Short mmCIF file of C-alpha atoms and ligand atoms in Angstrom, two decimals:
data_model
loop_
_atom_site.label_atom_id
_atom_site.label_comp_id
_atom_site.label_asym_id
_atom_site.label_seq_id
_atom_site.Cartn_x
_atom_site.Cartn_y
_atom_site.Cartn_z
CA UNK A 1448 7.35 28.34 -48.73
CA UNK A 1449 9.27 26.02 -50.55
CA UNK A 1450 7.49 22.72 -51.41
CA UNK A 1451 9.32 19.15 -52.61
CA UNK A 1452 7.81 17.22 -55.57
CA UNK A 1453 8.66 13.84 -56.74
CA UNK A 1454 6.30 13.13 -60.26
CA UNK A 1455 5.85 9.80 -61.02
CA UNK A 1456 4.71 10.50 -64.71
CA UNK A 1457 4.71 12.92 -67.45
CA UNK A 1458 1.14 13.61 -66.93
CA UNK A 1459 2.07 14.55 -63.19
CA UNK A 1460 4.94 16.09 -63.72
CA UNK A 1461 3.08 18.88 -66.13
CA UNK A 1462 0.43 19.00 -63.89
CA UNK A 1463 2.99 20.05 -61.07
CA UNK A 1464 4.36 22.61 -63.27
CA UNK A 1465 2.11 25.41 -63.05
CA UNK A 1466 3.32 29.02 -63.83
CA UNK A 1467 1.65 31.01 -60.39
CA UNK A 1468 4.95 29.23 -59.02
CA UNK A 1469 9.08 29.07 -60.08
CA UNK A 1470 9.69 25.53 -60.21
CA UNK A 1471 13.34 23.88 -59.84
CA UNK A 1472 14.66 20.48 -61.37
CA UNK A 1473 16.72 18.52 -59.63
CA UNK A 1474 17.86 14.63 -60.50
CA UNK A 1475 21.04 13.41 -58.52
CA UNK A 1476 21.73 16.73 -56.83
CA UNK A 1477 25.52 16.51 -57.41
CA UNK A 1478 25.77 20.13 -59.36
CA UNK A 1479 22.29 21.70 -57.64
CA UNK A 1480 22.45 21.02 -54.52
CA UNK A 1481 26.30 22.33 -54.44
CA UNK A 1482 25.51 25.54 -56.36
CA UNK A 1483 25.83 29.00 -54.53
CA UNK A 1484 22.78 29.66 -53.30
CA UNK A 1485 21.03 26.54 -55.11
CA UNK A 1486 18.09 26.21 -52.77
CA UNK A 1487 15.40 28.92 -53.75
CA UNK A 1488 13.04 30.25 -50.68
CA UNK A 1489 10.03 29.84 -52.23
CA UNK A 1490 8.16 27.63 -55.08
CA UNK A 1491 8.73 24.09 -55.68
CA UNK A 1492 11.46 21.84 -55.87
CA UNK A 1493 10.49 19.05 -58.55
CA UNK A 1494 12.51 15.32 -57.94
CA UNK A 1495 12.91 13.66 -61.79
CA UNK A 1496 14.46 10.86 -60.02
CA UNK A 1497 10.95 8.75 -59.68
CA UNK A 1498 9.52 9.64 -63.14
CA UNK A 1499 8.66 6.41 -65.11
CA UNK A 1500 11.27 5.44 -67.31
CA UNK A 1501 13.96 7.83 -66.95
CA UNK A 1502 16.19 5.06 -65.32
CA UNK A 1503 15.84 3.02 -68.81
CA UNK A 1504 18.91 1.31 -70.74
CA UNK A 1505 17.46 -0.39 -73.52
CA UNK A 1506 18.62 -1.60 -76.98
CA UNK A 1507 16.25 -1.15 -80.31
CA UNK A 1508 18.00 -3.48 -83.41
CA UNK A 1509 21.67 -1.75 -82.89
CA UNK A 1510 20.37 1.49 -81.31
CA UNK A 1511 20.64 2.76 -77.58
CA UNK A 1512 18.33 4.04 -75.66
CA UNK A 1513 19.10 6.12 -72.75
CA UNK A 1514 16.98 7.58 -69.95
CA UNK A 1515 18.15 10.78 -69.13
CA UNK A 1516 17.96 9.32 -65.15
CA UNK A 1517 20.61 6.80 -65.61
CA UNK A 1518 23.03 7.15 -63.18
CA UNK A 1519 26.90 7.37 -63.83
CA UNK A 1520 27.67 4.13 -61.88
CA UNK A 1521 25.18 2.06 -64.39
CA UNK A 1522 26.65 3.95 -67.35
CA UNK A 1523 30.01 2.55 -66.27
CA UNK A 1524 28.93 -1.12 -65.64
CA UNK A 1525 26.19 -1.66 -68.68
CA UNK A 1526 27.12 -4.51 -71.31
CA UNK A 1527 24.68 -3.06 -73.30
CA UNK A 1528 26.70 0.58 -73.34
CA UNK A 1529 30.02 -1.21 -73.49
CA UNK A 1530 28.87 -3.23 -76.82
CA UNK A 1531 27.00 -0.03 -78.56
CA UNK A 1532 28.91 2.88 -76.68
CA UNK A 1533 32.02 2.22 -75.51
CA UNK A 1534 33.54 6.12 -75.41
CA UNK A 1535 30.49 6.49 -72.77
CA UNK A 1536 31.82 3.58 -70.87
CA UNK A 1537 34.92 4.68 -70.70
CA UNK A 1538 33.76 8.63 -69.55
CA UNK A 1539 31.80 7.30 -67.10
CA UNK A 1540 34.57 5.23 -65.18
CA UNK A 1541 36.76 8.41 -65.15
CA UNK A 1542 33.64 10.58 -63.45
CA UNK A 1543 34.16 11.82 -60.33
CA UNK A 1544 33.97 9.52 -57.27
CA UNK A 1545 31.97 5.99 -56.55
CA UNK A 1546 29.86 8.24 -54.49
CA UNK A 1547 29.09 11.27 -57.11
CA UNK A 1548 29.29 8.26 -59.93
CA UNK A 1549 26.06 6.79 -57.90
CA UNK A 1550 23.77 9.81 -57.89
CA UNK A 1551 25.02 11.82 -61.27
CA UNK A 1552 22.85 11.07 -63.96
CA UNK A 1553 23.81 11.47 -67.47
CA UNK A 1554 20.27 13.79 -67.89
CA UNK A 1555 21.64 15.90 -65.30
CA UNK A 1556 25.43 16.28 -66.75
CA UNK A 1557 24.45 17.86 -70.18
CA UNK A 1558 21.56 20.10 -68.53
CA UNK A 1559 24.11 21.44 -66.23
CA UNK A 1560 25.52 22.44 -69.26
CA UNK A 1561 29.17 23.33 -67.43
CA UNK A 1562 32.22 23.71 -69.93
CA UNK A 1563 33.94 20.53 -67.90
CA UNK A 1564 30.90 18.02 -68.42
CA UNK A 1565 32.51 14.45 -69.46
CA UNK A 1566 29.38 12.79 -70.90
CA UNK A 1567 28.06 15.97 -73.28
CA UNK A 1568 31.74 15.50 -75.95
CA UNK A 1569 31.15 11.96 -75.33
CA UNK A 1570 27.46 11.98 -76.31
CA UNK A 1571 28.36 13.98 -78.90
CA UNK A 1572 31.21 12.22 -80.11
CA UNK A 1573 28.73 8.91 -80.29
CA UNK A 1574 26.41 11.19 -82.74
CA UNK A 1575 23.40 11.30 -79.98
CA UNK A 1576 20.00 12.72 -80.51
CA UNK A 1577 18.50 14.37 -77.30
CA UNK A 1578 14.80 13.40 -76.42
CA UNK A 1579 13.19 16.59 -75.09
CA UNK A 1580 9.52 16.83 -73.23
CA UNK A 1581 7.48 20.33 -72.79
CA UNK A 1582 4.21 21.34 -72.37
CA UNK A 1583 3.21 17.72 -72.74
CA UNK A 1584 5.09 17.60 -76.30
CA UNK A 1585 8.28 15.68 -77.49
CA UNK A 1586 10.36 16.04 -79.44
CA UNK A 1587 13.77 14.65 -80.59
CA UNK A 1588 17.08 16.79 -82.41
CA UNK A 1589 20.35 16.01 -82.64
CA UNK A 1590 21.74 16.70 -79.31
CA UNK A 1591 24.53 19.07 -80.81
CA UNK A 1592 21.93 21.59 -81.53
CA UNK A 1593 21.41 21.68 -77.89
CA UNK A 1594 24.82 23.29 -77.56
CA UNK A 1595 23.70 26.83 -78.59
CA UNK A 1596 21.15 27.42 -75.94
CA UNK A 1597 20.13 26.59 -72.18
CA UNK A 1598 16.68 24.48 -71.76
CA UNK A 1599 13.73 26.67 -71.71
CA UNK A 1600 11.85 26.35 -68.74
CA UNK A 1601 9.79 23.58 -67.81
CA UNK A 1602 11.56 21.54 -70.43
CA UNK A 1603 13.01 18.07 -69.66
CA UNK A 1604 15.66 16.01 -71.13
CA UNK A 1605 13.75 12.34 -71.41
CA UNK A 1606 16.91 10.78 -72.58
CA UNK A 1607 19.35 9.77 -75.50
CA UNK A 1608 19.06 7.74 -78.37
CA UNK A 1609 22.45 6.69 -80.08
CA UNK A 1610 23.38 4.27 -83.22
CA UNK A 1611 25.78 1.52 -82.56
CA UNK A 1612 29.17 3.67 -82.21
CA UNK A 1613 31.18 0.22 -81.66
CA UNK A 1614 34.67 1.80 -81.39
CA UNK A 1615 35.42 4.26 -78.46
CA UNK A 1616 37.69 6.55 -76.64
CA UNK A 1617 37.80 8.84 -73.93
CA UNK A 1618 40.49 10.21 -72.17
CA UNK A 1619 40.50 13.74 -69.75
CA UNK A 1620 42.77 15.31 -68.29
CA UNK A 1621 42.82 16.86 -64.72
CA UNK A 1622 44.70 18.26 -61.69
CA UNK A 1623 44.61 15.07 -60.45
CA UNK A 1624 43.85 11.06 -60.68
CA UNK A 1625 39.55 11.83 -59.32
CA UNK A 1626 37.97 13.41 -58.53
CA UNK A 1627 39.04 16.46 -61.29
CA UNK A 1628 37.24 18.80 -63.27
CA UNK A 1629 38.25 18.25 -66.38
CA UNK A 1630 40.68 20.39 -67.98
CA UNK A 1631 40.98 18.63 -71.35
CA UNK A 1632 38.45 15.80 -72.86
CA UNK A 1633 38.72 13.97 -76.08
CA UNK A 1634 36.33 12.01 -77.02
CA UNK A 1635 36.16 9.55 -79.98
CA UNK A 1636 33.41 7.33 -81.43
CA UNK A 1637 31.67 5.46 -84.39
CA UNK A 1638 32.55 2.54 -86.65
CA UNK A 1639 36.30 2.11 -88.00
CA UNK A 1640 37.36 5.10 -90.81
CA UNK A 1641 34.38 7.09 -89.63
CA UNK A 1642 34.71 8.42 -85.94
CA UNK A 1643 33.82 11.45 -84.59
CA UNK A 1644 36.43 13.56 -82.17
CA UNK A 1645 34.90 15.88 -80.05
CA UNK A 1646 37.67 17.91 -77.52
CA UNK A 1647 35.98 19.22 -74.06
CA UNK A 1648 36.63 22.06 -71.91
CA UNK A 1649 38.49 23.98 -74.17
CA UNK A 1650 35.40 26.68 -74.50
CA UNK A 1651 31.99 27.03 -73.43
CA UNK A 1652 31.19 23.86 -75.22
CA UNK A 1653 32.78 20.66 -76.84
CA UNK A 1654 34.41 21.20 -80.21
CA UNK A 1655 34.51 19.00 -82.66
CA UNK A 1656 38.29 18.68 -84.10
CA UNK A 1657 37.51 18.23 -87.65
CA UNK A 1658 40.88 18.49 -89.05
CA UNK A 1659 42.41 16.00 -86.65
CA UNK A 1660 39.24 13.66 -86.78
CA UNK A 1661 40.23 13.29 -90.60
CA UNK A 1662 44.07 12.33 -89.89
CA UNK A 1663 42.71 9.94 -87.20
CA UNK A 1664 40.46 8.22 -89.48
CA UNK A 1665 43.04 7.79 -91.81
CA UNK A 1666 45.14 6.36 -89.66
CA UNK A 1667 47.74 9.25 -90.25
CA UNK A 1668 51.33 9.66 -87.70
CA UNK A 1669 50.57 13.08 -87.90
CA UNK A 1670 47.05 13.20 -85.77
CA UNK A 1671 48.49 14.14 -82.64
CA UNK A 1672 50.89 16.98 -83.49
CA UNK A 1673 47.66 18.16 -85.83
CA UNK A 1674 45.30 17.79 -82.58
CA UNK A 1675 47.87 19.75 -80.62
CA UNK A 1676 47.48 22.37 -83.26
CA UNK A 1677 43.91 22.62 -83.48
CA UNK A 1678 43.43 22.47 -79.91
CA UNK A 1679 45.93 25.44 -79.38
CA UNK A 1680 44.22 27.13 -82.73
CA UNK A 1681 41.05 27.00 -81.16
CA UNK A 1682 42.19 29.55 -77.83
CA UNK A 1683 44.87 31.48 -78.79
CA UNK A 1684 46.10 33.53 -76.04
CA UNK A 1685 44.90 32.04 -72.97
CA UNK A 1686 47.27 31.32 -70.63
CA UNK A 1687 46.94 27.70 -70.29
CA UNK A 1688 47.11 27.54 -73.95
CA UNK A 1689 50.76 26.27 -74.62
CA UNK A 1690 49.93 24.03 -71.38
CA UNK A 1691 46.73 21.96 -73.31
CA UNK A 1692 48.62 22.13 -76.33
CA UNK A 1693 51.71 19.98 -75.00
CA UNK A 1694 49.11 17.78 -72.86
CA UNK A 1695 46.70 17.05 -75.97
CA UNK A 1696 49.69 14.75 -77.59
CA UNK A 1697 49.96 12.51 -75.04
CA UNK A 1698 46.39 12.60 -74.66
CA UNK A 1699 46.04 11.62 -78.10
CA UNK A 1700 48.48 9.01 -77.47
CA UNK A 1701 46.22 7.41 -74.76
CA UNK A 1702 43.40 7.99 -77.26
CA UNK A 1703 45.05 5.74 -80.15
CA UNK A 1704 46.18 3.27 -77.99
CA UNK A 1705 42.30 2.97 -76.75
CA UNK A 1706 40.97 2.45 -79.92
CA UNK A 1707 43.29 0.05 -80.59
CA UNK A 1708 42.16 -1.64 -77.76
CA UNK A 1709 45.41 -2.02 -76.22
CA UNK A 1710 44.41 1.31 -73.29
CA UNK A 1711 42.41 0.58 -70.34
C1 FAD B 508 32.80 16.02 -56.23
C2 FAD B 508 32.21 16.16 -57.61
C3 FAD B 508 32.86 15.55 -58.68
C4 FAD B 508 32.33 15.68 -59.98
N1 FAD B 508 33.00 15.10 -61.00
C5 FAD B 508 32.54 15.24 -62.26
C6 FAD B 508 33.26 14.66 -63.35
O1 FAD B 508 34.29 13.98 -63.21
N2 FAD B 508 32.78 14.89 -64.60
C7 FAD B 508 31.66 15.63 -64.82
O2 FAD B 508 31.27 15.79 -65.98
N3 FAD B 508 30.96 16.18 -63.80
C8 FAD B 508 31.36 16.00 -62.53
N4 FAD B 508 30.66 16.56 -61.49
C9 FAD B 508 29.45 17.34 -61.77
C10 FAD B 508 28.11 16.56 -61.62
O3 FAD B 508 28.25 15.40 -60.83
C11 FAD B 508 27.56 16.14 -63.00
O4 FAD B 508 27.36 17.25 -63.85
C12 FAD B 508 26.26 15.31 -62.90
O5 FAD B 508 26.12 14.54 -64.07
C13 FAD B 508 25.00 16.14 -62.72
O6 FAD B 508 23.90 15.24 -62.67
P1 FAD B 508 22.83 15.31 -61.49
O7 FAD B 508 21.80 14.27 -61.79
O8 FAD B 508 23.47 15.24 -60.16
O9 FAD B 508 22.25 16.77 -61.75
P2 FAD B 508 21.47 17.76 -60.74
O10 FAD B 508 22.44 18.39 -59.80
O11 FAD B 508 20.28 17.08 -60.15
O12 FAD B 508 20.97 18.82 -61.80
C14 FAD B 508 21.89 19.62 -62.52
C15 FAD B 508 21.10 20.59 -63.41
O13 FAD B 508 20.45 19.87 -64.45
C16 FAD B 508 19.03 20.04 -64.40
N5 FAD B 508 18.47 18.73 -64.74
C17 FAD B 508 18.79 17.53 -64.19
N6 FAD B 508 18.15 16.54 -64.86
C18 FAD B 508 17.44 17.13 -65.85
C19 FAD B 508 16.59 16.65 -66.88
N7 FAD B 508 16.34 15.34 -67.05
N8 FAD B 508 16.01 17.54 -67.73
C20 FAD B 508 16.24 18.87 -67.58
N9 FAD B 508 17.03 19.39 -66.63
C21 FAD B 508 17.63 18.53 -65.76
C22 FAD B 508 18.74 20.51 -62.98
O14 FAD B 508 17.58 21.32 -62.95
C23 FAD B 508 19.98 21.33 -62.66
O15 FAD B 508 19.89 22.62 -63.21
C24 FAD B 508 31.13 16.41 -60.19
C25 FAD B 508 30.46 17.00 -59.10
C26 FAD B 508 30.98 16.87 -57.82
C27 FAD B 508 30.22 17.49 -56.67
#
């Protein structure tokens, strides 16, 4: 039998996960419930989507504090993201549709941990630690250390916490306007001189583009012909190499004129 779980608390939540039974996470649904063969036959189905404080956007001095429940749609619309992380803004009014933008949760997007995720360069780009809860214990790490493994089981993503990254950039390219998966994502935040670039779905997960991070913080011409080399560095010999290559300098284009803060 399959049962459905909604915990309201931590303290529920680990008393629901008991290991006489294989328990499945789900938040907004958008990537489980679409998944091949997503609903299991038997054990428990356990709803995040009530658990105390996961919804949270809150500020501490010039820090961010995301729950790992906040939707998309609220990502999109928060002053307090806009002021402190704008690069998330920005990601999160290119996701998907109104209607996926309304259940996806930003918890949900890195867990999935698909190659296409918008938010995960983004997060990463805006130098985010990952809080993590199991077994009753948490923990927080820098969430790029998250990139070289899949959650354990039984462990939850609480939420993010982020310093003030007041400049930001995202831009993604797709088959078409939304909504895409996302063929290309760059991804730039952090104070002026000091941003981070992070590409997307160009592997199995987001690269940081060191060399053309450096030539963008200088302010150097030459950052988007050295992006399109670094990007086409990075895959050599895939077909749709040559393709991302072209496409990353007018990304890059629509990146700098972002930053500037003449894009939309
Ligand atoms: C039509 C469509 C368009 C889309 N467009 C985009 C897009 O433009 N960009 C993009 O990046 N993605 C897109 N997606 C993918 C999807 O919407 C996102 O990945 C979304 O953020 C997933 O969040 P969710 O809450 O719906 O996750 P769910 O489907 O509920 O869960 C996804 C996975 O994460 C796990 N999980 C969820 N929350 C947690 C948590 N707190 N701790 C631990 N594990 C957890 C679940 O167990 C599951 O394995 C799209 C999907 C669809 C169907």
């Amino acid at each position: 039998m399959l049962s459905f779980l909604a915990p309201r608390s931590l303290t529920e939540l680990a008393a629901m996960l008991t290991p006489d039974r294989p328990s499945w996470l789900i938040a907004g649904g958008t990537d489980r419930l679409i998944a091949p063969a997503s609903l299991p036959a038997e054990g428990v189905i356990l709803d995040l989507s009530r658990l105390a404080g996961l919804d949270r956007i809150e500020t501490a001095g010039d820090r961010l504090i995301l729950g790992a429940g906040v939707t998309v749609a609220r990502l999109a619309s928060d002053d307090r993201v806009a002021r402190l992380a704008p690069v998330l803004t920005r990601a999160a009014r290119v996701f998907g549709s109104p209607q996926i933008r309304n259940r996806a949760t930003v918890g949900g997007n890195v867990a999935n941990n698909s190659p296409a995720a918008d938010l995960t360069p983004a997060l990463l780009a805006a130098d985010a630690m990952v809080r993590l809860w199991r077994g009753g214990e948490e923990r927080a790490l820098p969430l790029e250390s998250l990139l070289s493994r899949t959650l354990d089981p039984g462990e939850i993503i609480l939420g993010f916490d982020l310093p003030a990254a007041p400049l930001g950039g995202f831009v993604k390219l797709g088959q078409r306007q939304e909504p895409a998966i996302s063929r290309l994502t760059l991804a730039a935040a952090g104070p002026k001189g000091a941003l981070r670039l992070y590409a997307g779905a160009v592997g199995p997960v987001p690269r940081r583009l060191t060399g053309a991070e450096a030539l963008l913080n200088a302010g150097d011409p030459g950052f988007a012909d050295s992006l399109s080399r670094e990007l086409a560095a990075a895959n050599p010999g895939r077909a749709s190499t040559r393709y991302k290559a072209l496409a990353a300098r007018g990304l890059a284009e629509d990146l700098l004129s972002q930053l500037s803060g003449a894009g939309a």
